[in-house]
CSV table of C-alpha atoms in Angstrom, one decimal:
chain,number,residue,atom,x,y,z
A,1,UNK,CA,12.9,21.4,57.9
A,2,UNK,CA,16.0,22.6,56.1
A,3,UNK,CA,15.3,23.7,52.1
A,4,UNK,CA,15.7,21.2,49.3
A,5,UNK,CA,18.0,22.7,46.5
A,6,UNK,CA,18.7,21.1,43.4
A,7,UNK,CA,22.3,20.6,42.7
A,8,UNK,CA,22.5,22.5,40.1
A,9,UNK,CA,20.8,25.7,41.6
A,10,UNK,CA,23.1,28.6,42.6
A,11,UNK,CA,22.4,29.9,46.3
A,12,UNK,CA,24.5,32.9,47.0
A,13,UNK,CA,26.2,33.0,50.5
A,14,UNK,CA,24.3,35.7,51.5
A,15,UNK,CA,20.7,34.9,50.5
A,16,UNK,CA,18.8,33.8,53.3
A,17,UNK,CA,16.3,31.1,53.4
A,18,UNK,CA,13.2,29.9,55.6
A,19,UNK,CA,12.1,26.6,56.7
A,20,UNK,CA,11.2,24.4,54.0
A,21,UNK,CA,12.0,26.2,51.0
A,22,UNK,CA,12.6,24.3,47.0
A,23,UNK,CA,14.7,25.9,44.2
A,24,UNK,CA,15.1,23.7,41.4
A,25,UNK,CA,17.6,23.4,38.2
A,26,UNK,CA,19.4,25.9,37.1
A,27,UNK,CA,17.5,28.5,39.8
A,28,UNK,CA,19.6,31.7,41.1
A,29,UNK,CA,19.4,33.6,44.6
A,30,UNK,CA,21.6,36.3,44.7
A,31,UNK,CA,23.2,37.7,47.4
A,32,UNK,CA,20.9,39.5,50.4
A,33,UNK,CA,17.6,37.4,48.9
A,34,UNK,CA,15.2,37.0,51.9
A,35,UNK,CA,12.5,34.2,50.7
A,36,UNK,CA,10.2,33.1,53.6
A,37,UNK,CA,9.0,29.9,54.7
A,38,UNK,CA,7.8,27.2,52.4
A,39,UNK,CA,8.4,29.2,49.3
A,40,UNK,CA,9.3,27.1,45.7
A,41,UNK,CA,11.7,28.7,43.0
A,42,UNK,CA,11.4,26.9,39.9
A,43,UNK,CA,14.1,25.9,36.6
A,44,UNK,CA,16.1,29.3,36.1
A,45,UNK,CA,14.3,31.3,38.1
A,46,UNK,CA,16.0,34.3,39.4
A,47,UNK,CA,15.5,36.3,42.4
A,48,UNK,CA,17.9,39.2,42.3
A,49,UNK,CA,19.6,40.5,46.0
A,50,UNK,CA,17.0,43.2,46.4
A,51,UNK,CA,13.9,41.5,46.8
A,52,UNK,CA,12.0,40.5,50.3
A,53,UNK,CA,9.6,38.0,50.5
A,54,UNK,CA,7.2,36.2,52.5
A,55,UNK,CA,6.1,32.6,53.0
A,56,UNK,CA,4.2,30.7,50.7
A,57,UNK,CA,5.3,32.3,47.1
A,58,UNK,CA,5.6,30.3,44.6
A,59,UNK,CA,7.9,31.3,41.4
A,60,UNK,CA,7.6,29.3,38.0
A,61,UNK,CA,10.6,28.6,35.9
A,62,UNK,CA,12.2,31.7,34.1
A,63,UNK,CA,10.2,33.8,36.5
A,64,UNK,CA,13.0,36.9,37.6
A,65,UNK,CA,12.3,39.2,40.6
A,66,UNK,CA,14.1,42.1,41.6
A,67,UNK,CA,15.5,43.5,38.2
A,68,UNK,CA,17.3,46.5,37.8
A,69,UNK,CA,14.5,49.2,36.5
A,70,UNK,CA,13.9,49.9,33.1
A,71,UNK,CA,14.7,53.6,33.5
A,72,UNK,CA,17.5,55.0,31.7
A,73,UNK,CA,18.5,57.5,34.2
A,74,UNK,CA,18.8,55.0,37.2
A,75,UNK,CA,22.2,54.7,38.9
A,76,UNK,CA,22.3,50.3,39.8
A,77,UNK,CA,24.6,51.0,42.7
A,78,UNK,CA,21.3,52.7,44.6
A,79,UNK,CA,20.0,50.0,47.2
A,80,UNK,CA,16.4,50.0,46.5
A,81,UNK,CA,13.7,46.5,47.0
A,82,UNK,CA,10.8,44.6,45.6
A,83,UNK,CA,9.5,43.6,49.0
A,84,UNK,CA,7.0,40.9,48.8
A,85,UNK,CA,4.2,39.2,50.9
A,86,UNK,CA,2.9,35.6,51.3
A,87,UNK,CA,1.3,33.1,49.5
A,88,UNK,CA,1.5,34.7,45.4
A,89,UNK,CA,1.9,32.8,42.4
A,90,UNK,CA,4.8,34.2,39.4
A,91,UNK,CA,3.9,32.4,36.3
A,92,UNK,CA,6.7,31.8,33.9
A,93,UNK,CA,8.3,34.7,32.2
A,94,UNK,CA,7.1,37.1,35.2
A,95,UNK,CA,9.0,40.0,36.3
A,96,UNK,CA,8.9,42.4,38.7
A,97,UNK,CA,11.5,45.6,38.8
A,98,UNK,CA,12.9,47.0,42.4
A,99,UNK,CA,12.1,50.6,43.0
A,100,UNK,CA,14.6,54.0,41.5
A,101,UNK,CA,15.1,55.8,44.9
A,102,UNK,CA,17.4,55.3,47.1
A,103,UNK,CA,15.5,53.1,49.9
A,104,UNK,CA,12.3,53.0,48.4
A,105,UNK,CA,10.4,49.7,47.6
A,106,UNK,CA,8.1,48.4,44.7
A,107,UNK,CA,5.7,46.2,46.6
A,108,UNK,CA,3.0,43.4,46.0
A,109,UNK,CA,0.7,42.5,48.6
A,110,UNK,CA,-0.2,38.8,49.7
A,111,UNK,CA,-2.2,36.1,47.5
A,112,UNK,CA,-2.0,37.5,44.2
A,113,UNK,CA,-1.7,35.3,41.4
A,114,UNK,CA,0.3,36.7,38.2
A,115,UNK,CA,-0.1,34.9,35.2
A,116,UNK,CA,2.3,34.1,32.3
A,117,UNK,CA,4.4,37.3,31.1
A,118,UNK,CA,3.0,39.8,33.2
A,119,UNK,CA,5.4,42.8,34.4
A,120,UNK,CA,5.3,45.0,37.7
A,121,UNK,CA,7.4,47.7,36.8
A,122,UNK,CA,9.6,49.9,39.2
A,123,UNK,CA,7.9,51.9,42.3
A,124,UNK,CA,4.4,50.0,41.9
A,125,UNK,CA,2.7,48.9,44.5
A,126,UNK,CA,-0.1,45.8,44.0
A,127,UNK,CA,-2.7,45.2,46.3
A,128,UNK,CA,-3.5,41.7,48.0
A,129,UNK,CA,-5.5,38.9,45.8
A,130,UNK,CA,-4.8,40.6,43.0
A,131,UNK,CA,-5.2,38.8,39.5
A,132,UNK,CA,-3.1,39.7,36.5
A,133,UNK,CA,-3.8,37.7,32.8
A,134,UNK,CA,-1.1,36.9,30.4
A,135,UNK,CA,0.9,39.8,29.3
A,136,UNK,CA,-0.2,42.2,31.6
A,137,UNK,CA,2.2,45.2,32.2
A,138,UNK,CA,2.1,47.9,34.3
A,139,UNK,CA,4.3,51.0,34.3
A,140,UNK,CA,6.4,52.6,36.4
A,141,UNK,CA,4.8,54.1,39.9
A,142,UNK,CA,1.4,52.2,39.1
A,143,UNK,CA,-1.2,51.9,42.0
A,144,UNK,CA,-3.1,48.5,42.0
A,145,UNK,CA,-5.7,48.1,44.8
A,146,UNK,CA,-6.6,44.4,46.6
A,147,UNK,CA,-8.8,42.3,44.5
A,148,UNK,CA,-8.3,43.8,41.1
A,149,UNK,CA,-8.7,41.7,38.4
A,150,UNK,CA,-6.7,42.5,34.8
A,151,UNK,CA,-7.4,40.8,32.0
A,152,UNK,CA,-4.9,39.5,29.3
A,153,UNK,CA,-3.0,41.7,27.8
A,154,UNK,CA,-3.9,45.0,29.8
A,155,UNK,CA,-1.3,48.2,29.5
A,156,UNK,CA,-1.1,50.3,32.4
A,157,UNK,CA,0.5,54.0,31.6
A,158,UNK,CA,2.6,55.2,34.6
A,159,UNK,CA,1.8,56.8,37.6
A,160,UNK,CA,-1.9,55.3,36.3
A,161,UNK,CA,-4.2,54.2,39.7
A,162,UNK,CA,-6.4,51.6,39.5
A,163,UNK,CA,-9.2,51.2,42.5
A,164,UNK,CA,-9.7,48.1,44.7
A,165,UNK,CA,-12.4,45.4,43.4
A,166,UNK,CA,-12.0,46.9,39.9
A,167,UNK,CA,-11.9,44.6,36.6
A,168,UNK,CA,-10.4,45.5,33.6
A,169,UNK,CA,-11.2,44.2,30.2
A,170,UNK,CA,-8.7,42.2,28.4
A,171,UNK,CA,-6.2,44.3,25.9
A,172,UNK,CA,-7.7,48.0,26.9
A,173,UNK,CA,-5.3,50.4,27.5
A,174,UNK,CA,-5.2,52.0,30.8
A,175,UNK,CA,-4.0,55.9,30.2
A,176,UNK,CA,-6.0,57.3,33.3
A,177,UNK,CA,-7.7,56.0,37.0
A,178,UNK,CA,-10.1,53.5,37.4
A,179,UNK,CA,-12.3,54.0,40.5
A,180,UNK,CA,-12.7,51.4,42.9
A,181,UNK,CA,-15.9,48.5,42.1
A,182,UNK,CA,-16.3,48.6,38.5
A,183,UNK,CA,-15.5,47.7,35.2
A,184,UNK,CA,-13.4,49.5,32.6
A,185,UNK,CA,-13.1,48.5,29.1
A,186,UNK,CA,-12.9,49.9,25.1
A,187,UNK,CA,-11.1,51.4,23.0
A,188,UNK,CA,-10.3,54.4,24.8
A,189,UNK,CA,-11.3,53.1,27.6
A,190,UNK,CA,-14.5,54.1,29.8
A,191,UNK,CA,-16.0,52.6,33.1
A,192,UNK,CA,-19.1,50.3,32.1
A,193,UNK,CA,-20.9,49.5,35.4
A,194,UNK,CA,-19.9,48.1,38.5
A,195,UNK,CA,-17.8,44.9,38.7
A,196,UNK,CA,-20.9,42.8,39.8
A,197,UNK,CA,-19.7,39.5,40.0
A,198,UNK,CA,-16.5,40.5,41.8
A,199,UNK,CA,-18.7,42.5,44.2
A,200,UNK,CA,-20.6,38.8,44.7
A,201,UNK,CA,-17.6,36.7,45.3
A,202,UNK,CA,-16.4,39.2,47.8
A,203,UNK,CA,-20.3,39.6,50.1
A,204,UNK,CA,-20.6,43.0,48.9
A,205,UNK,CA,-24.4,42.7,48.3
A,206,UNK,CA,-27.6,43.7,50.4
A,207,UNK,CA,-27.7,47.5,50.9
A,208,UNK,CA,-23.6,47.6,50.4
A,209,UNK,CA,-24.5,46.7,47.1
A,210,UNK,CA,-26.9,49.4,46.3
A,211,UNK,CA,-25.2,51.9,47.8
A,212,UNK,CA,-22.1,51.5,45.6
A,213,UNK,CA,-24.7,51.0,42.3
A,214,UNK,CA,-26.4,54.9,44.0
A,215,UNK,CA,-22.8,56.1,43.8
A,216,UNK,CA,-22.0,54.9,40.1
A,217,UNK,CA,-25.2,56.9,38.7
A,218,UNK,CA,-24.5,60.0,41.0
A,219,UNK,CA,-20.4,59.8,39.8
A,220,UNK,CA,-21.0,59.7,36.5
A,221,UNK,CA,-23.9,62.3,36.5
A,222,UNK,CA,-20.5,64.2,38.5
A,223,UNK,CA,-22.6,64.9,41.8
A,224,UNK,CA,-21.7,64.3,45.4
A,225,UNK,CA,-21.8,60.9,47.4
A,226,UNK,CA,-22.4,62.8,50.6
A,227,UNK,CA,-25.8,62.1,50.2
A,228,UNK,CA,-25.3,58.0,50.4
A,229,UNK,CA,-25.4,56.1,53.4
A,230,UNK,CA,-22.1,55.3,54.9
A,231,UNK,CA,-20.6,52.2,54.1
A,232,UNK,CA,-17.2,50.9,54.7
A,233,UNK,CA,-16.8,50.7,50.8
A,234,UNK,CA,-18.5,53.7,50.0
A,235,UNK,CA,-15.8,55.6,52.4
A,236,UNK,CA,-12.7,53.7,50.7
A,237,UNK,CA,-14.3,55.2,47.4
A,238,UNK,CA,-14.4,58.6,48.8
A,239,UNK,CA,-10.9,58.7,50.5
A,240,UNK,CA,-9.6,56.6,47.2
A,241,UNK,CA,-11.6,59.9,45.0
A,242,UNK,CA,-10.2,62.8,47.2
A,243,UNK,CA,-6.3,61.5,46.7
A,244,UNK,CA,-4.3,63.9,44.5
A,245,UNK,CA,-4.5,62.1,41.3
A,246,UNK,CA,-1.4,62.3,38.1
A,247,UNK,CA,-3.6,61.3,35.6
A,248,UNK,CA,-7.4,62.0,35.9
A,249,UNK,CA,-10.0,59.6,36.2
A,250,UNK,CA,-11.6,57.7,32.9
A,251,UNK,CA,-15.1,58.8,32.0
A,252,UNK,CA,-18.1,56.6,31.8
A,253,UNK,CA,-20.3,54.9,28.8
A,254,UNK,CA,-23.0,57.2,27.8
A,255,UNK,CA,-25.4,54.3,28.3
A,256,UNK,CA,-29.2,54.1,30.1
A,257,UNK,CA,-28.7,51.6,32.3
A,258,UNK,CA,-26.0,50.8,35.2
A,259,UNK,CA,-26.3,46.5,34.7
């Protein structure tokens, strides 16, 4: 099935299109836009020439993908991307900025859904099923694992990592890692417990579960997992914990209890 386009969209010549796809008023696709099968563009949308994208993604109006980076020093005539993957939902006002080096990429992952306002700065790279609250913003060369949730109004400092299955509490600024599984919040910010309800939704429970609540108490006493059984999540946390890290890692809250 050929795309529907609103009359009054604007479809470069070279943008390229899959089956099925809908722009509506006023919507721009710049020249070299790759947008997948099935994907909808909304009123004055804009995806810029630089940005790749799967099938499935839906962008709201005044959503704008593929910016030029908010970094004073960056040259616009380097051919850099925002490469995208399927199925992800842009709330109005998103953006998301291509990467500063030549040939690079900023990248989101598949079924992520990004909610009003929210930014994805240059060089970042968002997991899959990924959730980001209103007014979420991320700086430049950000790490963001798969099923991370971010609650409204969360401020990510560059080159900041933030661990798969994590949650982070609405308006806490984010100036160091958060490890994989748990929950961050406060004012500065400090790892709580583990993020159990996310840890639910996904069936990590049973002895998975405990392991990961054995390696909370033993990382923030700062001993060694090796003693822990090995689990598929308990080696992504090590691997995640031995990577060279920019910023450090965010302590914990001096309480008694885990959950």
């Amino acid at each position: 099935m050929s795309a529907l386009i609103h009359p009054s969209a604007y479809i470069a010549p070279g943008a390229k299109l899959g089956d099925n796809v809908r722009i509506g008023p006023f919507a721009v696709i710049e020249d070299g836009a790759e947008l997948g099968a099935d994907c909808q563009v909304g009123a004055h949308a804009v995806v810029h020439g630089q940005v790749k994208m799967g099938d499935g993604n839906i962008l709201h109006p005044h959503a704008v993908l593929g910016g030029l980076p908010q970094d004073l020093g960056f040259d616009p005539q380097t051919e850099s991307w925002l490469e995208i993957g399927d199925n992800n939902v842009f709330r109005e006002g998103f953006t998301a900025h291509r990467a500063t080096k030549a040939g690079g990429a900023t990248k989101v992952g598949s079924g992520c859904y990004f909610m009003n306002n929210s930014h994805v700065a240059h060089d970042c790279t968002v997991g899959d099923k990924t959730i980001f609250a209103n007014n979420v913003a991320i700086g430049g060369h950000v790490e963001v694992g798969n099923n991370v949730f971010m609650g409204g109004a969360v401020v990510v400092h560059q080159f900041c990592r933030v661990g798969s299955y994590a949650i982070v509490q609405g308006t806490t600024g984010i100036n160091m890692d958060v490890i994989p599984f748990m929950l961050i919040g406060g004012r500065p910010a400090r790892h709580y417990r583990l993020n159990i309800v996310g840890l639910r939704r996904a069936g990590i429970v049973g002895e998975n579960y405990k392991v990961l609540s054995s390696a909370f108490r033993l990382l923030k006493n700062k001993k060694s997992l090796d003693q822990l059984q090995s689990t598929e999540e308990l080696q992504y946390l090590k691997e995640w914990l031995a990577k060279d890290s920019k910023r450090g890692l965010h302590g914990f809250v001096d309480i008694s209890r885990e959950d």
